[in-house]
Tab-separated table of C-alpha atoms in Angstrom:
chain	number	residue	atom	x	y	z
A	41	UNK	CA	0.000	0.000	0.000
A	42	UNK	CA	1.144	3.513	-0.670
A	43	UNK	CA	2.777	5.008	2.450
A	44	UNK	CA	0.819	8.226	2.019
A	45	UNK	CA	-2.474	6.301	2.155
A	46	UNK	CA	-1.399	4.518	5.331
A	47	UNK	CA	-0.544	7.838	6.943
A	48	UNK	CA	-3.969	9.245	6.040
A	49	UNK	CA	-5.785	6.211	7.540
A	50	UNK	CA	-3.723	6.446	10.722
A	51	UNK	CA	-4.651	10.142	11.202
A	52	UNK	CA	-8.377	9.432	10.696
A	53	UNK	CA	-8.280	6.602	13.253
A	54	UNK	CA	-6.544	8.830	15.821
A	55	UNK	CA	-9.170	11.576	15.414
A	56	UNK	CA	-12.033	9.086	15.857
A	57	UNK	CA	-10.539	7.721	19.089
A	58	UNK	CA	-10.176	11.229	20.617
A	59	UNK	CA	-13.756	12.197	19.599
A	60	UNK	CA	-15.223	9.043	21.163
A	61	UNK	CA	-13.377	9.709	24.406
A	62	UNK	CA	-14.700	13.299	24.647
A	63	UNK	CA	-18.311	12.199	24.003
A	64	UNK	CA	-18.041	9.572	26.718
A	65	UNK	CA	-16.910	12.158	29.268
A	66	UNK	CA	-19.801	14.453	28.328
A	67	UNK	CA	-22.333	11.705	28.809
A	68	UNK	CA	-20.844	10.834	32.183
A	69	UNK	CA	-21.073	14.477	33.357
A	70	UNK	CA	-24.741	14.799	32.273
A	71	UNK	CA	-25.591	11.520	33.987
A	72	UNK	CA	-23.970	12.701	37.208
A	73	UNK	CA	-25.982	15.957	37.107
A	74	UNK	CA	-29.220	14.022	36.653
A	75	UNK	CA	-28.345	11.781	39.592
A	76	UNK	CA	-27.601	14.825	41.767
A	77	UNK	CA	-30.949	16.389	40.851
A	78	UNK	CA	-32.793	13.170	41.694
A	79	UNK	CA	-30.992	12.935	45.036
A	80	UNK	CA	-31.898	16.517	45.926
A	81	UNK	CA	-35.590	15.907	45.119
A	82	UNK	CA	-35.637	12.667	47.108
A	83	UNK	CA	-34.090	14.420	50.124
A	84	UNK	CA	-37.111	16.696	50.549
A	85	UNK	CA	-35.188	19.891	49.832
A	86	UNK	CA	-32.754	19.619	52.760
A	87	UNK	CA	-29.241	20.959	52.153
A	88	UNK	CA	-26.739	18.206	51.460
A	89	UNK	CA	-23.102	17.793	52.522
A	90	UNK	CA	-22.974	17.088	56.271
A	91	UNK	CA	-24.444	14.719	58.838
A	92	UNK	CA	-27.950	15.518	59.926
A	93	UNK	CA	-28.465	17.712	56.869
A	94	UNK	CA	-26.383	20.620	58.187
A	95	UNK	CA	-25.458	23.231	55.644
A	96	UNK	CA	-21.823	22.890	54.539
A	97	UNK	CA	-19.457	25.771	55.064
A	98	UNK	CA	-18.955	27.909	52.006
A	99	UNK	CA	-15.547	29.087	50.972
A	100	UNK	CA	-14.419	32.708	51.059
A	101	UNK	CA	-15.105	33.237	47.383
A	102	UNK	CA	-18.784	32.318	47.807
A	103	UNK	CA	-19.133	34.598	50.844
A	104	UNK	CA	-17.751	37.556	48.948
A	105	UNK	CA	-20.200	36.981	46.095
A	106	UNK	CA	-23.100	36.772	48.531
A	107	UNK	CA	-22.091	40.012	50.246
A	108	UNK	CA	-21.757	41.867	46.959
A	109	UNK	CA	-25.173	40.761	45.732
A	110	UNK	CA	-27.484	43.823	46.193
A	111	UNK	CA	-30.772	43.414	48.027
A	112	UNK	CA	-33.682	44.602	45.879
A	113	UNK	CA	-36.007	47.134	47.502
A	114	UNK	CA	-39.625	46.134	47.898
A	115	UNK	CA	-41.558	47.505	44.930
A	116	UNK	CA	-44.857	49.251	45.698
A	117	UNK	CA	-47.994	47.434	44.728
A	118	UNK	CA	-49.380	48.598	41.367
A	119	UNK	CA	-52.516	50.754	41.447
A	120	UNK	CA	-55.844	49.026	41.031
A	121	UNK	CA	-56.882	48.840	37.369
A	122	UNK	CA	-59.559	51.277	36.237
A	123	UNK	CA	-63.059	49.864	36.142
A	124	UNK	CA	-64.136	52.318	33.414
A	125	UNK	CA	-62.993	51.790	29.820
A	126	UNK	CA	-63.962	53.092	26.388
A	127	UNK	CA	-64.719	50.723	23.525
A	128	UNK	CA	-62.821	51.769	20.384
A	129	UNK	CA	-63.976	48.933	18.162
A	130	UNK	CA	-64.630	45.243	18.156
A	131	UNK	CA	-62.513	43.820	20.990
A	132	UNK	CA	-60.509	47.063	21.395
A	133	UNK	CA	-60.691	49.020	24.656
A	134	UNK	CA	-58.729	51.768	26.373
A	135	UNK	CA	-58.736	53.191	29.883
A	136	UNK	CA	-60.371	56.593	30.179
A	137	UNK	CA	-58.496	59.444	31.784
A	138	UNK	CA	-59.672	62.468	33.712
A	139	UNK	CA	-61.234	63.904	30.551
A	140	UNK	CA	-62.027	62.836	27.015
A	141	UNK	CA	-62.839	64.797	23.843
A	142	UNK	CA	-65.120	63.485	21.105
A	143	UNK	CA	-66.746	65.229	18.168
A	144	UNK	CA	-70.478	65.827	18.320
A	145	UNK	CA	-72.253	63.162	16.313
A	146	UNK	CA	-69.857	60.372	17.292
A	147	UNK	CA	-71.099	57.369	19.240
A	148	UNK	CA	-69.817	56.616	22.727
A	149	UNK	CA	-69.498	53.231	24.399
A	150	UNK	CA	-68.256	52.877	27.981
A	151	UNK	CA	-67.869	49.695	30.001
A	152	UNK	CA	-67.778	49.431	33.779
A	153	UNK	CA	-66.439	46.264	35.428
A	154	UNK	CA	-68.543	44.817	38.258
A	155	UNK	CA	-71.541	42.668	39.017
A	156	UNK	CA	-73.669	45.505	40.440
A	157	UNK	CA	-73.164	48.776	38.516
A	158	UNK	CA	-74.849	52.176	38.868
A	159	UNK	CA	-74.316	54.900	36.240
A	160	UNK	CA	-74.474	58.680	36.549
A	161	UNK	CA	-74.715	60.884	33.459
A	162	UNK	CA	-75.427	64.600	32.805
A	163	UNK	CA	-78.896	65.703	33.893
A	164	UNK	CA	-79.758	66.531	30.285
A	165	UNK	CA	-79.490	62.841	29.365
A	166	UNK	CA	-81.217	61.603	32.519
A	167	UNK	CA	-84.283	63.669	31.677
A	168	UNK	CA	-84.304	62.452	28.057
A	169	UNK	CA	-85.007	58.859	29.114
A	170	UNK	CA	-84.551	55.786	26.918
A	171	UNK	CA	-83.582	56.860	23.428
A	172	UNK	CA	-80.087	57.877	22.406
A	173	UNK	CA	-78.754	56.603	25.739
A	174	UNK	CA	-78.840	52.847	26.318
A	175	UNK	CA	-77.541	50.979	29.362
A	176	UNK	CA	-77.357	47.197	29.537
A	177	UNK	CA	-76.092	45.064	32.413
A	178	UNK	CA	-74.179	41.810	31.970
A	179	UNK	CA	-72.792	39.234	34.385
A	180	UNK	CA	-69.386	40.830	34.941
A	181	UNK	CA	-69.819	44.355	33.538
A	182	UNK	CA	-72.282	47.024	32.429
A	183	UNK	CA	-72.344	48.822	29.071
A	184	UNK	CA	-73.347	52.428	28.348
A	185	UNK	CA	-73.984	53.433	24.746
A	186	UNK	CA	-74.738	56.937	23.466
A	187	UNK	CA	-75.610	57.531	19.813
A	188	UNK	CA	-76.100	60.747	17.811
A	189	UNK	CA	-74.213	62.754	20.452
A	190	UNK	CA	-74.537	66.546	20.671
A	191	UNK	CA	-72.688	69.312	22.462
A	192	UNK	CA	-75.418	69.245	25.111
A	193	UNK	CA	-74.185	65.787	26.181
A	194	UNK	CA	-70.968	67.327	27.526
A	195	UNK	CA	-70.475	66.517	31.199
A	196	UNK	CA	-69.260	63.944	33.706
A	197	UNK	CA	-69.916	60.236	33.172
A	198	UNK	CA	-69.288	57.955	36.135
A	199	UNK	CA	-70.080	54.486	37.418
A	200	UNK	CA	-70.069	52.921	40.850
A	201	UNK	CA	-69.575	49.174	40.892
A	202	UNK	CA	-69.515	46.305	43.358
A	203	UNK	CA	-67.807	42.987	42.738
A	204	UNK	CA	-70.405	41.197	44.857
A	205	UNK	CA	-74.124	41.022	44.175
A	206	UNK	CA	-74.976	40.767	47.870
A	207	UNK	CA	-75.171	44.214	49.468
A	208	UNK	CA	-73.821	42.760	52.728
A	209	UNK	CA	-70.805	41.157	51.052
A	210	UNK	CA	-67.883	41.683	53.500
A	211	UNK	CA	-64.896	43.708	52.320
A	212	UNK	CA	-66.667	44.932	49.180
A	213	UNK	CA	-67.142	48.692	49.443
A	214	UNK	CA	-67.456	49.333	45.734
A	215	UNK	CA	-65.252	51.290	43.347
A	216	UNK	CA	-65.814	54.496	41.397
A	217	UNK	CA	-64.798	55.268	37.847
A	218	UNK	CA	-65.415	58.632	36.204
A	219	UNK	CA	-64.400	60.872	33.319
A	220	UNK	CA	-65.493	64.242	31.906
A	221	UNK	CA	-66.399	64.058	28.223
A	222	UNK	CA	-66.387	67.075	25.881
A	223	UNK	CA	-68.506	66.680	22.745
A	224	UNK	CA	-66.944	69.390	20.600
A	225	UNK	CA	-69.334	71.205	18.295
A	226	UNK	CA	-67.949	73.750	15.791
A	227	UNK	CA	-71.217	75.683	15.938
A	228	UNK	CA	-71.814	75.583	19.729
A	229	UNK	CA	-68.993	76.635	22.035
A	230	UNK	CA	-71.244	76.580	25.129
A	231	UNK	CA	-73.333	73.684	26.355
A	232	UNK	CA	-76.887	74.717	25.374
A	233	UNK	CA	-79.394	75.645	28.088
A	234	UNK	CA	-83.131	76.219	28.006
A	235	UNK	CA	-83.166	79.705	29.555
A	236	UNK	CA	-81.765	82.894	28.122
A	237	UNK	CA	-81.656	84.450	31.603
A	238	UNK	CA	-80.933	82.598	34.829
A	239	UNK	CA	-81.387	84.025	38.340
A	240	UNK	CA	-78.489	83.424	40.748
A	241	UNK	CA	-78.494	84.288	44.444
A	242	UNK	CA	-75.183	85.859	45.429
A	243	UNK	CA	-75.007	85.078	49.145
A	244	UNK	CA	-72.353	86.747	51.228
A	245	UNK	CA	-71.383	83.618	53.188
A	246	UNK	CA	-70.819	80.993	50.486
A	247	UNK	CA	-69.297	80.605	46.976
A	248	UNK	CA	-71.543	80.656	43.924
A	249	UNK	CA	-71.082	78.983	40.536
A	250	UNK	CA	-71.888	80.464	37.124
A	251	UNK	CA	-72.139	77.198	35.134
A	252	UNK	CA	-71.118	78.388	31.679
A	253	UNK	CA	-69.676	75.072	30.481
A	254	UNK	CA	-67.921	74.855	27.128
A	255	UNK	CA	-68.042	71.984	24.649
A	256	UNK	CA	-64.366	72.394	23.705
A	257	UNK	CA	-61.598	72.524	26.345
A	258	UNK	CA	-59.450	74.636	23.981
A	259	UNK	CA	-61.890	77.570	24.070
A	260	UNK	CA	-60.780	80.776	25.803
A	261	UNK	CA	-63.455	81.960	28.245
A	262	UNK	CA	-63.801	85.369	29.936
A	263	UNK	CA	-66.395	86.865	32.294
A	264	UNK	CA	-68.213	90.095	31.450
A	265	UNK	CA	-70.728	92.536	32.885
A	266	UNK	CA	-73.628	93.615	30.690
A	267	UNK	CA	-74.252	97.086	32.188
A	268	UNK	CA	-71.928	98.905	32.106
A	269	UNK	CA	-70.192	96.712	29.512
A	270	UNK	CA	-66.837	95.631	30.945
A	271	UNK	CA	-64.749	92.499	31.586
A	272	UNK	CA	-64.747	91.194	35.139
A	273	UNK	CA	-61.187	90.388	36.304
A	274	UNK	CA	-60.560	86.742	37.225
A	275	UNK	CA	-57.605	86.429	39.615
A	276	UNK	CA	-58.011	82.810	40.745
A	277	UNK	CA	-58.649	83.890	44.342
A	278	UNK	CA	-61.853	85.918	44.433
A	279	UNK	CA	-63.045	84.424	41.114
A	280	UNK	CA	-61.671	81.315	39.386
A	281	UNK	CA	-62.460	79.376	36.202
A	282	UNK	CA	-62.699	75.601	35.647
A	283	UNK	CA	-63.232	74.398	32.082
A	284	UNK	CA	-65.435	71.569	33.421
A	285	UNK	CA	-67.638	73.768	35.636
A	286	UNK	CA	-67.501	77.459	34.805
A	287	UNK	CA	-66.729	80.513	36.949
A	288	UNK	CA	-66.788	80.246	40.740
A	289	UNK	CA	-67.167	83.426	42.789
A	290	UNK	CA	-65.408	82.521	46.045
A	291	UNK	CA	-65.922	85.863	47.790
A	292	UNK	CA	-69.336	87.272	46.840
A	293	UNK	CA	-69.858	90.991	47.303
A	294	UNK	CA	-72.574	93.504	46.517
A	295	UNK	CA	-70.578	95.117	43.682
A	296	UNK	CA	-70.939	91.918	41.604
A	297	UNK	CA	-74.733	92.105	41.571
A	298	UNK	CA	-76.278	92.636	38.142
A	299	UNK	CA	-76.225	90.912	34.758
A	300	UNK	CA	-73.102	88.855	33.925
A	301	UNK	CA	-72.305	86.542	31.005
A	302	UNK	CA	-69.412	84.423	29.721
A	303	UNK	CA	-67.668	84.967	26.372
A	304	UNK	CA	-65.958	82.028	24.604
A	305	UNK	CA	-63.471	82.392	21.741
A	306	UNK	CA	-62.006	79.672	19.535
A	307	UNK	CA	-60.327	80.433	16.236
A	308	UNK	CA	-62.414	83.113	14.590
A	309	UNK	CA	-65.622	82.248	16.480
A	310	UNK	CA	-66.983	84.173	19.479
A	311	UNK	CA	-70.131	83.265	21.421
A	312	UNK	CA	-71.792	84.402	24.635
A	313	UNK	CA	-73.411	82.178	27.237
A	314	UNK	CA	-76.659	82.365	29.151
A	315	UNK	CA	-76.944	85.665	31.025
A	316	UNK	CA	-76.893	85.370	34.797
A	317	UNK	CA	-78.861	87.852	36.918
A	318	UNK	CA	-76.980	88.027	40.222
A	319	UNK	CA	-78.989	89.148	43.252
A	320	UNK	CA	-76.867	89.944	46.295
A	321	UNK	CA	-78.131	88.676	49.660
A	322	UNK	CA	-76.278	89.677	52.797
A	323	UNK	CA	-76.430	86.355	54.579
A	324	UNK	CA	-75.694	86.035	58.306
A	325	UNK	CA	-72.521	84.182	59.233
A	326	UNK	CA	-74.120	82.533	62.271
A	327	UNK	CA	-77.313	82.378	64.320
A	328	UNK	CA	-78.001	85.314	66.680
A	329	UNK	CA	-76.513	85.456	70.174
A	330	UNK	CA	-78.926	87.691	72.093
A	331	UNK	CA	-78.299	89.327	75.461
A	332	UNK	CA	-81.157	90.237	77.792
A	333	UNK	CA	-81.468	92.843	80.543
A	334	UNK	CA	-84.376	93.986	82.719
A	335	UNK	CA	-84.854	97.507	84.023
A	336	UNK	CA	-85.128	95.913	87.478
A	337	UNK	CA	-84.979	92.332	88.706
A	338	UNK	CA	-87.332	93.071	91.617
A	339	UNK	CA	-90.345	95.358	91.205
A	340	UNK	CA	-93.201	96.317	93.522
A	341	UNK	CA	-96.827	95.670	92.808
A	342	UNK	CA	-98.206	98.352	90.532
A	343	UNK	CA	-94.833	99.507	89.226
A	344	UNK	CA	-93.843	99.593	85.549
A	345	UNK	CA	-90.782	97.737	84.208
A	346	UNK	CA	-89.267	96.607	80.895
A	347	UNK	CA	-87.062	93.812	79.544
A	348	UNK	CA	-84.725	94.459	76.570
A	349	UNK	CA	-83.201	91.883	74.198
A	350	UNK	CA	-80.197	92.962	72.054
A	351	UNK	CA	-78.303	91.366	69.144
A	352	UNK	CA	-75.097	92.471	67.376
A	353	UNK	CA	-74.865	91.306	63.754
A	354	UNK	CA	-73.604	92.161	60.271
A	355	UNK	CA	-75.194	95.235	58.655
A	356	UNK	CA	-78.546	94.810	56.925
A	357	UNK	CA	-79.179	91.370	58.425
A	358	UNK	CA	-82.839	90.836	59.304
A	359	UNK	CA	-83.445	89.607	62.867
A	360	UNK	CA	-86.897	88.641	64.147
A	361	UNK	CA	-87.772	88.699	67.863
A	362	UNK	CA	-90.394	86.795	69.819
A	363	UNK	CA	-91.203	86.754	73.552
A	364	UNK	CA	-92.487	84.372	76.174
A	365	UNK	CA	-93.516	85.955	79.503
A	366	UNK	CA	-95.670	85.076	82.531
A	367	UNK	CA	-98.357	87.641	81.669
A	368	UNK	CA	-99.376	85.525	78.645
A	369	UNK	CA	-101.158	83.153	81.031
A	370	UNK	CA	-103.137	86.117	82.342
A	371	UNK	CA	-104.102	87.166	78.814
A	372	UNK	CA	-102.068	90.365	78.966
A	373	UNK	CA	-101.127	91.505	75.419
A	374	UNK	CA	-97.447	92.291	74.756
A	375	UNK	CA	-96.289	95.876	74.367
A	376	UNK	CA	-93.113	95.659	72.286
A	377	UNK	CA	-90.913	98.161	70.455
A	378	UNK	CA	-87.946	97.386	68.197
A	379	UNK	CA	-85.002	99.402	66.934
A	380	UNK	CA	-81.880	99.025	64.770
A	381	UNK	CA	-78.732	101.152	64.977
A	382	UNK	CA	-75.355	101.131	63.213
A	383	UNK	CA	-72.400	100.948	65.606
A	384	UNK	CA	-68.618	100.874	65.170
A	385	UNK	CA	-66.753	98.223	67.160
A	386	UNK	CA	-63.038	97.490	66.817
A	387	UNK	CA	-62.888	99.245	63.453
A	388	UNK	CA	-65.830	97.304	62.031
A	389	UNK	CA	-69.323	98.460	61.198
A	390	UNK	CA	-72.003	96.361	62.879
A	391	UNK	CA	-75.732	96.433	63.332
A	392	UNK	CA	-77.264	96.573	66.794
A	393	UNK	CA	-80.876	95.472	66.838
A	394	UNK	CA	-83.092	95.159	69.864
A	395	UNK	CA	-86.583	94.448	71.124
A	396	UNK	CA	-88.070	95.789	74.369
A	397	UNK	CA	-91.055	94.287	76.198
A	398	UNK	CA	-92.954	96.737	78.463
A	399	UNK	CA	-95.050	95.676	81.465
A	400	UNK	CA	-97.282	98.280	83.135
A	401	UNK	CA	-98.612	98.099	86.685
A	402	UNK	CA	-96.978	94.868	87.673
A	403	UNK	CA	-99.152	92.176	89.184
A	404	UNK	CA	-98.218	89.092	91.146
A	405	UNK	CA	-98.736	86.987	88.003
A	406	UNK	CA	-96.039	88.955	86.171
A	407	UNK	CA	-93.316	87.348	88.286
A	408	UNK	CA	-91.310	84.569	86.650
A	409	UNK	CA	-89.104	83.849	83.606
A	410	UNK	CA	-88.916	86.152	80.586
A	411	UNK	CA	-87.567	84.526	77.397
A	412	UNK	CA	-86.400	86.313	74.254
A	413	UNK	CA	-85.864	84.441	70.959
A	414	UNK	CA	-83.894	86.101	68.140
A	415	UNK	CA	-84.000	84.451	64.688
A	416	UNK	CA	-82.172	85.014	61.399
A	417	UNK	CA	-81.588	82.853	58.310
A	418	UNK	CA	-78.971	80.782	60.150
A	419	UNK	CA	-81.039	79.869	63.181
A	420	UNK	CA	-82.369	81.015	66.553
A	421	UNK	CA	-80.695	82.212	69.740
A	422	UNK	CA	-82.341	82.390	73.178
A	423	UNK	CA	-81.793	84.477	76.315
A	424	UNK	CA	-83.736	84.464	79.634
A	425	UNK	CA	-84.021	86.468	82.865
A	426	UNK	CA	-86.200	86.289	85.997
A	427	UNK	CA	-88.346	89.051	87.530
A	428	UNK	CA	-89.586	89.153	91.131
A	429	UNK	CA	-92.748	91.048	92.063
A	430	UNK	CA	-92.860	92.053	95.748
A	431	UNK	CA	-95.541	93.658	97.908
A	432	UNK	CA	-95.054	97.140	99.316
A	433	UNK	CA	-94.419	97.132	103.102
A	434	UNK	CA	-97.385	98.325	105.170
A	435	UNK	CA	-97.087	101.892	106.339
A	436	UNK	CA	-96.534	102.051	110.129
A	437	UNK	CA	-99.130	104.176	112.091
A	438	UNK	CA	-98.139	107.709	112.987
A	439	UNK	CA	-97.158	108.186	116.659
A	440	UNK	CA	-99.816	109.789	118.833
């Protein structure tokens, strides 16, 4: 045989022997790993290596790796998923945010997750009844559908849902989902209302809302007076604006009384809202706190006396007085006079109002408790005093 051919055969045989040896070692290593895994499972998860299942000591290299391994901080639990979603198409949904803008004419479909669901929609739609608005309840959710939408449908849409059908289900307090939806209308910048004029009571003790809602959140809205024509400044403190509500007057005052309206501008369009007739009412801050004083606490039979009830209040606050007195049982009619004065106390102007009850020629039946009741729009205050009626001492005889 050719020597070169013998050399080639020898090299091939050598390579085959080395390859077979390496494959045998690999199989042995895999078999050992499988046996170790089986032993660990059979041992019930106890650490192996020492008698009695004690954990073997680790070398220094393992300790250093364990010390360098950072401890992960506990991650906060994710917020509960929203129960209110909007259907975008067949099988497509998205969570609704704080507000949503749709064009008037588009259909709306909302879904609320829960077994017991209650919906709340703008009053305009509630009064319309079954028609464009359709609500249907299913086993695990409820569906709200609105078709042929208009700018008047702008408002808050919310649902309250329970995961349990039983009202006494423990731990189930219900969840709320809500969003404010603008139905933008290129021809109507304000949500339409039925009245051209609306009366608003401007009470001195509480904020008041001028509900000139817009259909487009991009509209610029200002507040104006009709007579004399001027813009009312909005500083965010005395008066503020919310695109979802309108203008809120936080500190009502008499100078704001009159006819006001809102003006909305978007692009080249300008529109005015319903006109609001503001009537200022000076409202009391609290119920009256009357004080009572008698001209004398002890009077003789036949003498005249009076009892006066006084109240300090804000200017132009109406206070009504009423009396209870012992003479009522005797059928004696009341003789009462009232007055109102303006006084200055600690740099402030106040109103001092009072009522005085007069009793002429006191009798024994006039003795007892006199009660004054002062009433304003906030409530009633009471004050009392007692009167004694005594007999005159007998005149001693003149000395002879």
